Coordinates of C-alpha atoms in Angstrom, one line a residue:
Chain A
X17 CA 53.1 110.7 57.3
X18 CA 55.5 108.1 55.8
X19 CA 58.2 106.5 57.5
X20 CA 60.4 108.0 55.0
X21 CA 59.6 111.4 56.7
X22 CA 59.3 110.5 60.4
X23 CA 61.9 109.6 62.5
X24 CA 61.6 108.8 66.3
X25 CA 64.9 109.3 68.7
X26 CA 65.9 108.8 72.4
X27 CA 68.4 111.4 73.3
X28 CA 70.4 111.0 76.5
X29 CA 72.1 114.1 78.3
X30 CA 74.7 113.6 81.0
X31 CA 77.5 116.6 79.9
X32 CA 77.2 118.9 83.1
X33 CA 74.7 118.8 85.8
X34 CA 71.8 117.4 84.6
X35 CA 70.7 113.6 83.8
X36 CA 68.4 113.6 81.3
X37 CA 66.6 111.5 78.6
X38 CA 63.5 112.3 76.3
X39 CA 62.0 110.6 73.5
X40 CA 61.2 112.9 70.2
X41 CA 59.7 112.5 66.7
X42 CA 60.4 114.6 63.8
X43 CA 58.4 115.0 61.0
X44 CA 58.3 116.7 57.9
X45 CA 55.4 117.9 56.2
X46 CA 54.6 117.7 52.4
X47 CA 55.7 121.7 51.9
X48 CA 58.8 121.0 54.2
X49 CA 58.3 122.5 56.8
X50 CA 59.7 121.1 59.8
X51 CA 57.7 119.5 62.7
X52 CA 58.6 118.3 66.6
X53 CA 56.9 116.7 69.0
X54 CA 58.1 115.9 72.5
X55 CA 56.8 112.9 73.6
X56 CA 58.6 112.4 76.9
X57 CA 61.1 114.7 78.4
X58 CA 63.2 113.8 81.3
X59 CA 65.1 115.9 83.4
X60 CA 66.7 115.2 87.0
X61 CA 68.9 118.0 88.0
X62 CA 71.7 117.4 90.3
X63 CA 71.6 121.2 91.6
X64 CA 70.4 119.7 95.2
X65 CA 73.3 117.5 95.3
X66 CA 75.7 120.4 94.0
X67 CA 74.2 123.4 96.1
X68 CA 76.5 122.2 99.4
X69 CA 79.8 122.8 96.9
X70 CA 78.4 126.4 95.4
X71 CA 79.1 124.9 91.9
X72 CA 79.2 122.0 89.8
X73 CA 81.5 118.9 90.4
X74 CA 82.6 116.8 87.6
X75 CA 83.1 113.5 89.1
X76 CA 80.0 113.9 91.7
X77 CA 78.1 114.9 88.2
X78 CA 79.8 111.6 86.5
X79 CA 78.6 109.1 90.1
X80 CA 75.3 110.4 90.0
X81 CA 74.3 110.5 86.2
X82 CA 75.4 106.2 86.0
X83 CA 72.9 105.7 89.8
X84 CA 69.9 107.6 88.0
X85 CA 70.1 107.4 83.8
X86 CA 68.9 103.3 83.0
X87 CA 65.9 104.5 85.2
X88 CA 65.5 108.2 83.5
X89 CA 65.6 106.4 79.9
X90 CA 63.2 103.5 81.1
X91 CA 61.2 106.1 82.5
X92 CA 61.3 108.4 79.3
X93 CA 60.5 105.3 76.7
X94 CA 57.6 104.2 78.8
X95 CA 55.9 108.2 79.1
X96 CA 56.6 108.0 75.5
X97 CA 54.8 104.9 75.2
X98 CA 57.2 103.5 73.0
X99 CA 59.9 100.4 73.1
X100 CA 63.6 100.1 72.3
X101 CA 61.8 98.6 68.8
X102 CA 59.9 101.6 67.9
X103 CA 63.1 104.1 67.8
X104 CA 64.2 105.1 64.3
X105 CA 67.7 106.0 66.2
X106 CA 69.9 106.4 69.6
X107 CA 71.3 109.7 70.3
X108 CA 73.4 111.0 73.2
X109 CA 75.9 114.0 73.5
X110 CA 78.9 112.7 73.1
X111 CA 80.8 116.2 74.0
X112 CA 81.8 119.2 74.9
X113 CA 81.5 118.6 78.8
X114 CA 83.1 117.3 81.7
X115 CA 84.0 113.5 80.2
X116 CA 83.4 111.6 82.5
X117 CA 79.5 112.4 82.6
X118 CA 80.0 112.5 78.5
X119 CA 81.1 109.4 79.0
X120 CA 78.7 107.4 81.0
X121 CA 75.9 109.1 78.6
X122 CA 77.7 107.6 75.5
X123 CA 78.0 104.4 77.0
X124 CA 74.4 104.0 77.7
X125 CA 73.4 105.0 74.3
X126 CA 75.6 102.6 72.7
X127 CA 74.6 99.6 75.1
X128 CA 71.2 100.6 73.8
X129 CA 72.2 101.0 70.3
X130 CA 73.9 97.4 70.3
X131 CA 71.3 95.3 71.8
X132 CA 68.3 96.8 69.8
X133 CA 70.3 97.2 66.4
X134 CA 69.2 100.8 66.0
X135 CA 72.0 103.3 64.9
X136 CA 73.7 105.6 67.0
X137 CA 73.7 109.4 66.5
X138 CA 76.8 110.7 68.6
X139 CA 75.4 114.6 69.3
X140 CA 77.4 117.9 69.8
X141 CA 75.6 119.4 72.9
X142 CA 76.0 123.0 71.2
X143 CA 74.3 121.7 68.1
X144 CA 71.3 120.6 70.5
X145 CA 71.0 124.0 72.0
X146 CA 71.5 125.6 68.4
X147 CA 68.4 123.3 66.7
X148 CA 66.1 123.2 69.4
X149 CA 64.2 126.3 67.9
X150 CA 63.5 124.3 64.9
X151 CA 61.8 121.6 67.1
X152 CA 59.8 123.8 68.9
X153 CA 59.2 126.9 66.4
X154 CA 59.9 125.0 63.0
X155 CA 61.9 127.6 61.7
X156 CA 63.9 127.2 58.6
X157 CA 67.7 127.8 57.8
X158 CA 69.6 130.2 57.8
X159 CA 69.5 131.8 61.5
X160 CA 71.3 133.9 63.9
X161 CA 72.4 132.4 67.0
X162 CA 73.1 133.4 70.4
X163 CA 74.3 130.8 72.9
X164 CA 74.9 132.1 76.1
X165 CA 75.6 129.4 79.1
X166 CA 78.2 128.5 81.9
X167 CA 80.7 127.3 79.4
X168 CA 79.9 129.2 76.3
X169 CA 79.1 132.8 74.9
X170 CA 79.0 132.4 71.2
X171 CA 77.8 134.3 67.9
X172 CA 77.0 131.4 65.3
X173 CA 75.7 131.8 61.6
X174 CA 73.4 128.7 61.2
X175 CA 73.0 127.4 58.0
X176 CA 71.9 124.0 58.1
X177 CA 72.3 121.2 59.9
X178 CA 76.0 120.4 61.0
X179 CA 76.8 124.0 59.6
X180 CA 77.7 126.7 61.5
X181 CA 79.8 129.8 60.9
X182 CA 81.6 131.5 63.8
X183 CA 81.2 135.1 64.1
X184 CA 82.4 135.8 67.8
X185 CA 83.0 134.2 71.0
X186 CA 84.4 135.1 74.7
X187 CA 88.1 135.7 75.2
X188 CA 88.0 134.9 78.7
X189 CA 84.8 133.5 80.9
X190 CA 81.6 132.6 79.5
X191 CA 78.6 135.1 80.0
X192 CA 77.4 132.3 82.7
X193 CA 80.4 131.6 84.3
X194 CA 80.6 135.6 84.9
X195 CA 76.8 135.2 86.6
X196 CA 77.9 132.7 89.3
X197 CA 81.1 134.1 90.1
X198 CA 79.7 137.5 90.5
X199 CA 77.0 135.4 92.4
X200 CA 79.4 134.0 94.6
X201 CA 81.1 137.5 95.1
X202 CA 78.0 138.0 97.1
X203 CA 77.0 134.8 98.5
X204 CA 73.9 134.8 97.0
X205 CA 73.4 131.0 96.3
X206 CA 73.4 128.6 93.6
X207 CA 72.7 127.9 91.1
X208 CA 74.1 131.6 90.5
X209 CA 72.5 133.1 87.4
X210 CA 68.8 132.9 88.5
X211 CA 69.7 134.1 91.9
X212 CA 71.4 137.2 90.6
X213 CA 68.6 138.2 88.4
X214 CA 66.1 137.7 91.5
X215 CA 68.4 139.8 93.5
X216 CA 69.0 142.2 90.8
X217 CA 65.1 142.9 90.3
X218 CA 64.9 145.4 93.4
X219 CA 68.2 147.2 92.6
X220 CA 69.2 150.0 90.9
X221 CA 71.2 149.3 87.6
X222 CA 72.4 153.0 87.2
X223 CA 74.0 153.0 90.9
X224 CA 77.1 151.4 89.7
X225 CA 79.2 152.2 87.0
X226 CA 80.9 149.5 85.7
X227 CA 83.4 149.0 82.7
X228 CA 81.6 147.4 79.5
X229 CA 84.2 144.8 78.0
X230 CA 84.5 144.5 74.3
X231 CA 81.6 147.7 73.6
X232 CA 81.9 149.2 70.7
X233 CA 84.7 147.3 69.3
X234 CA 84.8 145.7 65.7
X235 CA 83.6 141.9 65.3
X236 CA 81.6 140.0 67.8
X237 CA 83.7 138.7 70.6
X238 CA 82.8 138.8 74.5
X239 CA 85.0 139.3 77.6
X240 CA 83.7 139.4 80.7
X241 CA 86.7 138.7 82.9
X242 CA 87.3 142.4 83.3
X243 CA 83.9 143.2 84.5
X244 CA 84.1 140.1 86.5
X245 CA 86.9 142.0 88.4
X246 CA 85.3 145.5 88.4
X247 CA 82.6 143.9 90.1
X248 CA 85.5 142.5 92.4
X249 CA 86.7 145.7 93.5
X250 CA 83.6 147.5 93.6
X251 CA 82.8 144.2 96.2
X252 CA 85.3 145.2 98.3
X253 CA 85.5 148.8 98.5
X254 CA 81.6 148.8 99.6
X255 CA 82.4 146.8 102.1
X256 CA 85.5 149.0 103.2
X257 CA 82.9 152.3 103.4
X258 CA 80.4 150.6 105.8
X259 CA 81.3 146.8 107.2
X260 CA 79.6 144.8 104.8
X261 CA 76.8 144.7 101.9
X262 CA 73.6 145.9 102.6
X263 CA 70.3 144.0 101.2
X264 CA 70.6 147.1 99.1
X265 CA 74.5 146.9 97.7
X266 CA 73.8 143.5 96.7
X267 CA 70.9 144.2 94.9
X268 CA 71.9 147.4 93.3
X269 CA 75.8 145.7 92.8
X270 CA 73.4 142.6 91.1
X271 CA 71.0 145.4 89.1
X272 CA 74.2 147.2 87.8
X273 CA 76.2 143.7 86.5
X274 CA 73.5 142.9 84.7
X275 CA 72.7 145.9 83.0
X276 CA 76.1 145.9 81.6
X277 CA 76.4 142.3 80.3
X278 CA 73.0 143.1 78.8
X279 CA 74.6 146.4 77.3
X280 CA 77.5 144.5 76.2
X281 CA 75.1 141.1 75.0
X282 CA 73.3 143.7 72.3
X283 CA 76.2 145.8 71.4
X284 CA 77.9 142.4 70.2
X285 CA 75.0 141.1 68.6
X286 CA 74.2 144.1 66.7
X287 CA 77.3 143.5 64.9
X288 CA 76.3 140.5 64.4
X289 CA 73.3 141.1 62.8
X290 CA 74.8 143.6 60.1
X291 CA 77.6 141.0 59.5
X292 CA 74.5 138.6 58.3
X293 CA 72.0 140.2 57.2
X294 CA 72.7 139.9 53.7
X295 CA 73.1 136.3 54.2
X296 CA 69.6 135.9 55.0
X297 CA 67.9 135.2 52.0
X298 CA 64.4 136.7 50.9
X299 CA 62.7 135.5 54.3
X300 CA 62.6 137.0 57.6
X301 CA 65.3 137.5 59.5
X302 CA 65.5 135.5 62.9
X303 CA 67.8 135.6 66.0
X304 CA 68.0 133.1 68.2
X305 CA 68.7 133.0 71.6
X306 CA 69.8 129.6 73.5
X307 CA 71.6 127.9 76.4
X308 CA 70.9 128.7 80.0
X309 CA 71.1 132.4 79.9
X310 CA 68.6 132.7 77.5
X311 CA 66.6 132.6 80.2
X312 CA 67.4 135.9 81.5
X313 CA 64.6 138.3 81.3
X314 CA 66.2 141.7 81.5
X315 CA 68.7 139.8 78.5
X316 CA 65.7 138.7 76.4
X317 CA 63.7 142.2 76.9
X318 CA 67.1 143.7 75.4
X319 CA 67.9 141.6 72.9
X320 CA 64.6 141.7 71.7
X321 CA 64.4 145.6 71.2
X322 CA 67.9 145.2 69.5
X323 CA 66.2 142.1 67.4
X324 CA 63.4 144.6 66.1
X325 CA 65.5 147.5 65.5
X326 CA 67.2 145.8 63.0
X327 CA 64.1 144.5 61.1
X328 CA 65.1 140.6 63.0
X329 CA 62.5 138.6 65.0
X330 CA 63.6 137.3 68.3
X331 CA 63.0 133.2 68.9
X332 CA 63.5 131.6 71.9
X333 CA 62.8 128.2 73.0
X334 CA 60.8 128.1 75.9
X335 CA 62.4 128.1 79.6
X336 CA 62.6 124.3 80.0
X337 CA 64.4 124.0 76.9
X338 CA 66.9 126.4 77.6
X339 CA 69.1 124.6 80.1
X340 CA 70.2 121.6 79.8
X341 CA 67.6 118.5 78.4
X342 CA 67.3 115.3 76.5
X343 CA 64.5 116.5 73.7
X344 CA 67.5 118.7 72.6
X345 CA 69.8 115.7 71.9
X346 CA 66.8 113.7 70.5
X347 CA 66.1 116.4 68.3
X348 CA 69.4 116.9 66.9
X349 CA 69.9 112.9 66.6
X350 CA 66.9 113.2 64.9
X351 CA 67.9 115.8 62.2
X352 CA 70.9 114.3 61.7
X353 CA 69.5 110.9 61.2
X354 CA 67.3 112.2 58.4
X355 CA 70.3 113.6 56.7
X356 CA 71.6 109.8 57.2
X357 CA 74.3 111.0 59.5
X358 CA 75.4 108.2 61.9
X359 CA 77.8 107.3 64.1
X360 CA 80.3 103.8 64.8
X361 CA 80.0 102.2 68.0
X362 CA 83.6 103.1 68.1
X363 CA 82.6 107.0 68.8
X364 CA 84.8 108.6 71.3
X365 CA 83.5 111.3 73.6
X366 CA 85.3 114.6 73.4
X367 CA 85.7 117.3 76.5
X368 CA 85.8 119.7 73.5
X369 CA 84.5 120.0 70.5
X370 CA 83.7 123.5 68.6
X371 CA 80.4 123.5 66.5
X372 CA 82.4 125.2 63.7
X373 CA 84.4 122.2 63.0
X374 CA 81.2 120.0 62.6
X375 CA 80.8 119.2 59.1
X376 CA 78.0 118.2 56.9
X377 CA 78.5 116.5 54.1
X378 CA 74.9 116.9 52.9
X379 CA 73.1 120.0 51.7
X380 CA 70.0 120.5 53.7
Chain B
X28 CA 119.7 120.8 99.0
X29 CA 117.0 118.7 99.1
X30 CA 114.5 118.7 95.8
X31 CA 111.1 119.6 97.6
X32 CA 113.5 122.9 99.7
X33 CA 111.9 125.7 97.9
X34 CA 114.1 128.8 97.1
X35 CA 113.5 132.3 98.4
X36 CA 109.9 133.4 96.5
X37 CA 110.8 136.0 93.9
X38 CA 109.2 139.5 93.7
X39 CA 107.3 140.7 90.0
X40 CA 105.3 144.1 89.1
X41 CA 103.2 143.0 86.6
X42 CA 102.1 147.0 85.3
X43 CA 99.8 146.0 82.4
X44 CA 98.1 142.7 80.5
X45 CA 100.9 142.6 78.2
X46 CA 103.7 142.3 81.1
X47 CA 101.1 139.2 82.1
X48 CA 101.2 138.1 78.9
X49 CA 104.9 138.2 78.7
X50 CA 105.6 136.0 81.8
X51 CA 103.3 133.6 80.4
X52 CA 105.8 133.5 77.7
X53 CA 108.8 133.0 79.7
X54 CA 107.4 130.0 81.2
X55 CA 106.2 128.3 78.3
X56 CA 110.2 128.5 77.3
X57 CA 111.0 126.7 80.8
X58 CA 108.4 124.2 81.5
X59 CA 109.1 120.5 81.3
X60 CA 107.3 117.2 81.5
X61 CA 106.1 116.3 85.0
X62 CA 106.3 120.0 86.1
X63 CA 103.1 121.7 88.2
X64 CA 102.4 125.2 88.0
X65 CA 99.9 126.5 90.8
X66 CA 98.3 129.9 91.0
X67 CA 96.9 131.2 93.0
X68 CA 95.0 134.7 93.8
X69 CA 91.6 136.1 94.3
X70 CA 88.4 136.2 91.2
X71 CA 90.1 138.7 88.5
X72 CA 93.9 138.9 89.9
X73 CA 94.9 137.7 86.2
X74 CA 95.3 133.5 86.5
X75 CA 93.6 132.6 83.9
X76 CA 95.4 135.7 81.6
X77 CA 98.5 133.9 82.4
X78 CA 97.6 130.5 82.4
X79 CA 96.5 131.3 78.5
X80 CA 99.3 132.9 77.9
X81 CA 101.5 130.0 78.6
X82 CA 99.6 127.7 77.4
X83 CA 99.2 129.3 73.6
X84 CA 102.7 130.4 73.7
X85 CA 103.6 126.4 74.4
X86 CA 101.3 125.3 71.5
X87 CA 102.4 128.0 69.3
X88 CA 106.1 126.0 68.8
X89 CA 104.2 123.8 67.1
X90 CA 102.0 126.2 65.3
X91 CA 99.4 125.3 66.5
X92 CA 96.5 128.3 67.5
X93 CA 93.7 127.3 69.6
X94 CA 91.6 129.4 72.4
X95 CA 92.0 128.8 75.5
X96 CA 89.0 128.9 77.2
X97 CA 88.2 129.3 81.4
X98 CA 88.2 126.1 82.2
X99 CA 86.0 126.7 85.6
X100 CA 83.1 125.1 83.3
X101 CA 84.6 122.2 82.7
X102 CA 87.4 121.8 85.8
X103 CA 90.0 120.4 83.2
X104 CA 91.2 121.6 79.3
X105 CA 94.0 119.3 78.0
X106 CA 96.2 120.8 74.9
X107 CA 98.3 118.3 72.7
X108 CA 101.5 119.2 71.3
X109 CA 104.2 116.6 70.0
X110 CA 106.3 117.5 73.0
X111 CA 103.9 117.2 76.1
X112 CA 100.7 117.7 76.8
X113 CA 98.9 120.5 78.6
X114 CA 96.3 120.1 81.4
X115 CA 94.7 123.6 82.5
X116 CA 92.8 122.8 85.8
X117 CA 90.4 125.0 87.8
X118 CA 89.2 123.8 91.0
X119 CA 87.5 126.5 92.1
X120 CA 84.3 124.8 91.9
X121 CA 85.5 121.9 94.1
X122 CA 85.2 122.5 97.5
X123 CA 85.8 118.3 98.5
X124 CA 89.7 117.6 98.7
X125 CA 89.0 114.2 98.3
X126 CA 87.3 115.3 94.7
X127 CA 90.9 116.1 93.1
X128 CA 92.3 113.0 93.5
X129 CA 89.1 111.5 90.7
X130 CA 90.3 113.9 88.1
X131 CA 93.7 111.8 86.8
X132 CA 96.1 114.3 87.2
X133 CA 98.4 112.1 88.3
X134 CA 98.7 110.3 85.4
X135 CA 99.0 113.3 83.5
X136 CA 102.5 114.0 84.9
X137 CA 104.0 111.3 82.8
X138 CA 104.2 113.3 79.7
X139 CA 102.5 116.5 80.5
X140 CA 102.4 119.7 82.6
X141 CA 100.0 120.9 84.6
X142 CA 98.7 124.6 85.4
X143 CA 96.4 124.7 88.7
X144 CA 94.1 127.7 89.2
X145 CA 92.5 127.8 92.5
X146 CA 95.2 124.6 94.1
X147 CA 94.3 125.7 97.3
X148 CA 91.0 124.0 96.9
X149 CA 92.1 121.1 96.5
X150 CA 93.5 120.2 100.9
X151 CA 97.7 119.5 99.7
X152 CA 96.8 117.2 96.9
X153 CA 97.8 119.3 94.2
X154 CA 101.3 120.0 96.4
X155 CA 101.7 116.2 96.4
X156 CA 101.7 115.7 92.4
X157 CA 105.4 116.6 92.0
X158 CA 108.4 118.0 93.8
X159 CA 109.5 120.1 90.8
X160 CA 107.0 122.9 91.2
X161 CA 106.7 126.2 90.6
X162 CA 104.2 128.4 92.9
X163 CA 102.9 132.0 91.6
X164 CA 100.5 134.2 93.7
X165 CA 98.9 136.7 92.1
X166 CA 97.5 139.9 93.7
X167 CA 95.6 143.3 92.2
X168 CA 97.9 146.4 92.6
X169 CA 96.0 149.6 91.9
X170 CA 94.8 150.7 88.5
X171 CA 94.9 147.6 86.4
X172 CA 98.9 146.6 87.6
X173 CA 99.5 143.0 89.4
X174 CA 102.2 142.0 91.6
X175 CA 103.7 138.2 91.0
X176 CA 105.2 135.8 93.8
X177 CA 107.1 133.0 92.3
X178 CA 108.4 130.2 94.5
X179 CA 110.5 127.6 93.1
X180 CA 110.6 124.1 94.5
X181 CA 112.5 121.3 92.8
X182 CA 113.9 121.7 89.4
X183 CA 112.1 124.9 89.2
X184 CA 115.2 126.0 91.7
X185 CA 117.8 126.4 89.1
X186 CA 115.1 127.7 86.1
X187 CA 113.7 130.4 88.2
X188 CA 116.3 132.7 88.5
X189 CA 116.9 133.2 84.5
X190 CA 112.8 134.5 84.6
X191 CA 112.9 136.6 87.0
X192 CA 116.3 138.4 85.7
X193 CA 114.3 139.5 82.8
X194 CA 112.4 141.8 85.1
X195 CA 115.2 143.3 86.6
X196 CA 114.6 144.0 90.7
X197 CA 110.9 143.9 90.3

């Protein structure tokens, strides 16, 4: 491999509640294909330090990403076995999240970027969740993605790097948000999403029948704030009946909620998938699922009988790479840095900052 | 009268979404620069559905269209216009008081508005961000309709009353 075709990136992570910082080199082999290789990945979630507050809190978030990220990024340069000298580039997100960890994240990387001369890549955190197949899977443009999170629920057309077309996204909550508040309905801990689908595993999805937002309708937008409330009253009227939730309600309540978001996941997708198909080119078809609800199982089982159906393969990244990490951000500094996109030290970090306003000023 | 004596609250059936909607509307037409709007009322008793409302309606002046998202994710959205800016707060992840006084909203007053989901959260610290303030509980009433408090304090005294005419007795 030439240097030409190899490019080695830190990528720091501080927009919600994880500290992160990996170390990732991209290659590109002689028939273009794609290539990633993680050399060091590290993740310190803050969920113990969150889980008193039954959420996450921005400036707790912001305290405890500057205490722990000079050691996570000396930590993940030294698994890597590299030095400062030995990075092609410097990446961090530099938004959407809550700013003031997008802030401390940015700072880092351009302290970092300063001292050892290498350029900055200033990374959209959706972009690193949307690329992260091509890292670990290799897969070429064009795509369908799905990113599904606490903050997001979103129907992208990906056509390259810094390209992405906008097909649907929520209304009203995010399909994650709608986890943990339904999750909270219940008491059933934090963080919400994984505890709902553990308590959801011995219930009964048919014993409810809630309303399924947005099903059926044209185009590809979610809602979930309606279903959030059904979920509500259906809450409170069990409890009216008999005193409180059985074991059982809350399981069958839990089974029931995410049936429906499931139902309502694949009816939006479908669309989807017809609205793109013949943008696809000759090769196959691929939809991509990514962001922390990815790593739903009853979600992926259904999405992945929807994928077939309509002649698409499924692709997700593997559970680690879901939520929240640094190899993401390296990985999208890294294909951005090929393309020769870098950023001024004078980057600003943004609370928000929609993927379909990212341009690309190279074809790719 | 003193500023911070609030009026009598005033009484509004919300029937539908679109009557939501509306009184989003009818804000955005009143608010002014260091005003707070709190709202309060449980998970899917419409706050966010109003707090858009207002907020797109406010932005639309300017023709300006952007979504308005929950901003439970991220605790704070800010929108721009020429006029004032926007801060959409959601504290119903925050469970520490002492939390709300880190998130700046205090400078925010100086040219901006804010809209508080969840205020209650945050122990009388959103209540001590301004005396003109306008305080709307929302509640579920049967199929779909909502019921609206609105208690004025401060300059919100003498704006209320042209809102609330628009709905007749409630």
């Amino acid at each position: 491999m030439t240097s030409a075709r190899a490019h080695l990136v830190l990528g720091i992570e501080t927009s919600c509640d994880e500290t992160a910082a990996a170390v990732v080199r991209r290659t590109v082999a002689p028939d273009g294909a794609v290539r990633g290789e993680i050399l060091s990945n590290v993740v310190l979630s803050q969920v113990e330090e969150h889980a008193p507050y039954g959420g996450v809190v921005p400036e707790i978030a912001a305290r405890a990403h500057v205490e722990h990220l000079d050691r996570l990024t000396a930590q993940a340069l030294a698994e890597a076995g590299v030095g400062l000298g030995d990075l092609d580039g410097i990446a961090a997100t530099s938004g959407p999240g809550l700013i003031g960890g997008v802030i401390v994240g940015l700072m880092t990387a351009k302290g970092l970027a300063f001292a050892s001369g290498k350029p900055l890549i200033a990374v959209n955190h959706l972009e690193g969740h949307a690329l992260t197949v091509r890292m670990t899977h290799g897969i070429p443009f064009p795509y369908l993605l799905l990113l599904v999170s606490g903050g997001h629920s979103q129907l992208l057309f990906v056509s390259g790097v810094g390209r992405f077309e906008l097909l649907g996204s929520t209304v009203d909550d995010a399909v994650g948000e709608a986890f943990d508040k339904v999750a909270k309905l219940m008491n059933l801990g934090f963080p919400g999403g994984p505890a709902l689908e553990r308590t959801a595993e011995r219930g009964d999805p048919k014993r409810f029948s809630l309303p399924r937002p947005m099903f059926g309708r044209a185009g590809c937008d979610f809602s979930f704030s309606g279903l959030k409330t059904a979920v509500r009253l259906t809450v409170e009227r069990e409890k009216e009946k008999s005193g409180g939730l059985t074991e059982e309600d809350k399981a069958d309540i839990a089974a029931s909620f995410q049936a429906t978001v499931a139902e309502v996941v694949a009816d939006r997708v479908r669309h989807a998938m017809a609205m793109v198909k013949p943008e696809m080119g000759a090769g196959p078809c691929r939809l991509v699922v990514a962001g922390g609800v990815a790593a739903n199982r009853a979600l992926r089982a259904r999405l992945d009988g929807e994928a077939r159906t309509a002649g698409f393969e499924l692709v997700v990244p593997p559970f680690g790479l879901c939520t929240d990490n640094g190899a993401m951000i390296a990985w999208a500094g890294a294909e951005r840095l090929a393309l020769g996109l870098v950023d001024g030290l004078d980057t600003a970090p943004r609370a928000r900052w929609p993927l379909s306003s990212l341009q690309s000023p190279l074809s790719n | 009268m003193s500023p911070d004596s609030p009026d009598k609250p005033a009484y509004i059936s919300l029937p539908d979404q679109a009557a939501t909607q509306d009184l989003g509307r009818r804000l955005a037409r009143a608010v002014r620069v260091g005003d707070v709007i709190t709202l309060r009322g449980d998970l899917g008793a419409g706050k966010t559905t109003l707090a858009r409302a207002l907020v797109q309606a406010v932005l639309a002046v300017h023709g300006i269209e952007e979504d308005v998202p929950s901003p439970t994710f991220t605790l704070v959205q800010t929108y721009e216009t020429p006029d004032l800016a926007l801060w959409h707060v959601d504290l119903y992840r925050i469970d520490e008081p002492d939390e709300v006084r880190e998130l700046g909203l205090d400078d925010a007053l100086d040219d901006g508005v804010i809209l508080v989901e969840w205020p209650e959260q945050g122990g009388g610290a959103i209540e001590a961000l301004s005396p003109d303030r306008l305080d709307i509980s929302l509640s579920l009433m049967g199929e779909g309709g909502r019921a609206a408090r609105l208690t004025a304090h401060g300059g919100w005294v003498e704006r209320l009353p042209e809102i609330v005419k628009a709905y007749g007795n409630g």
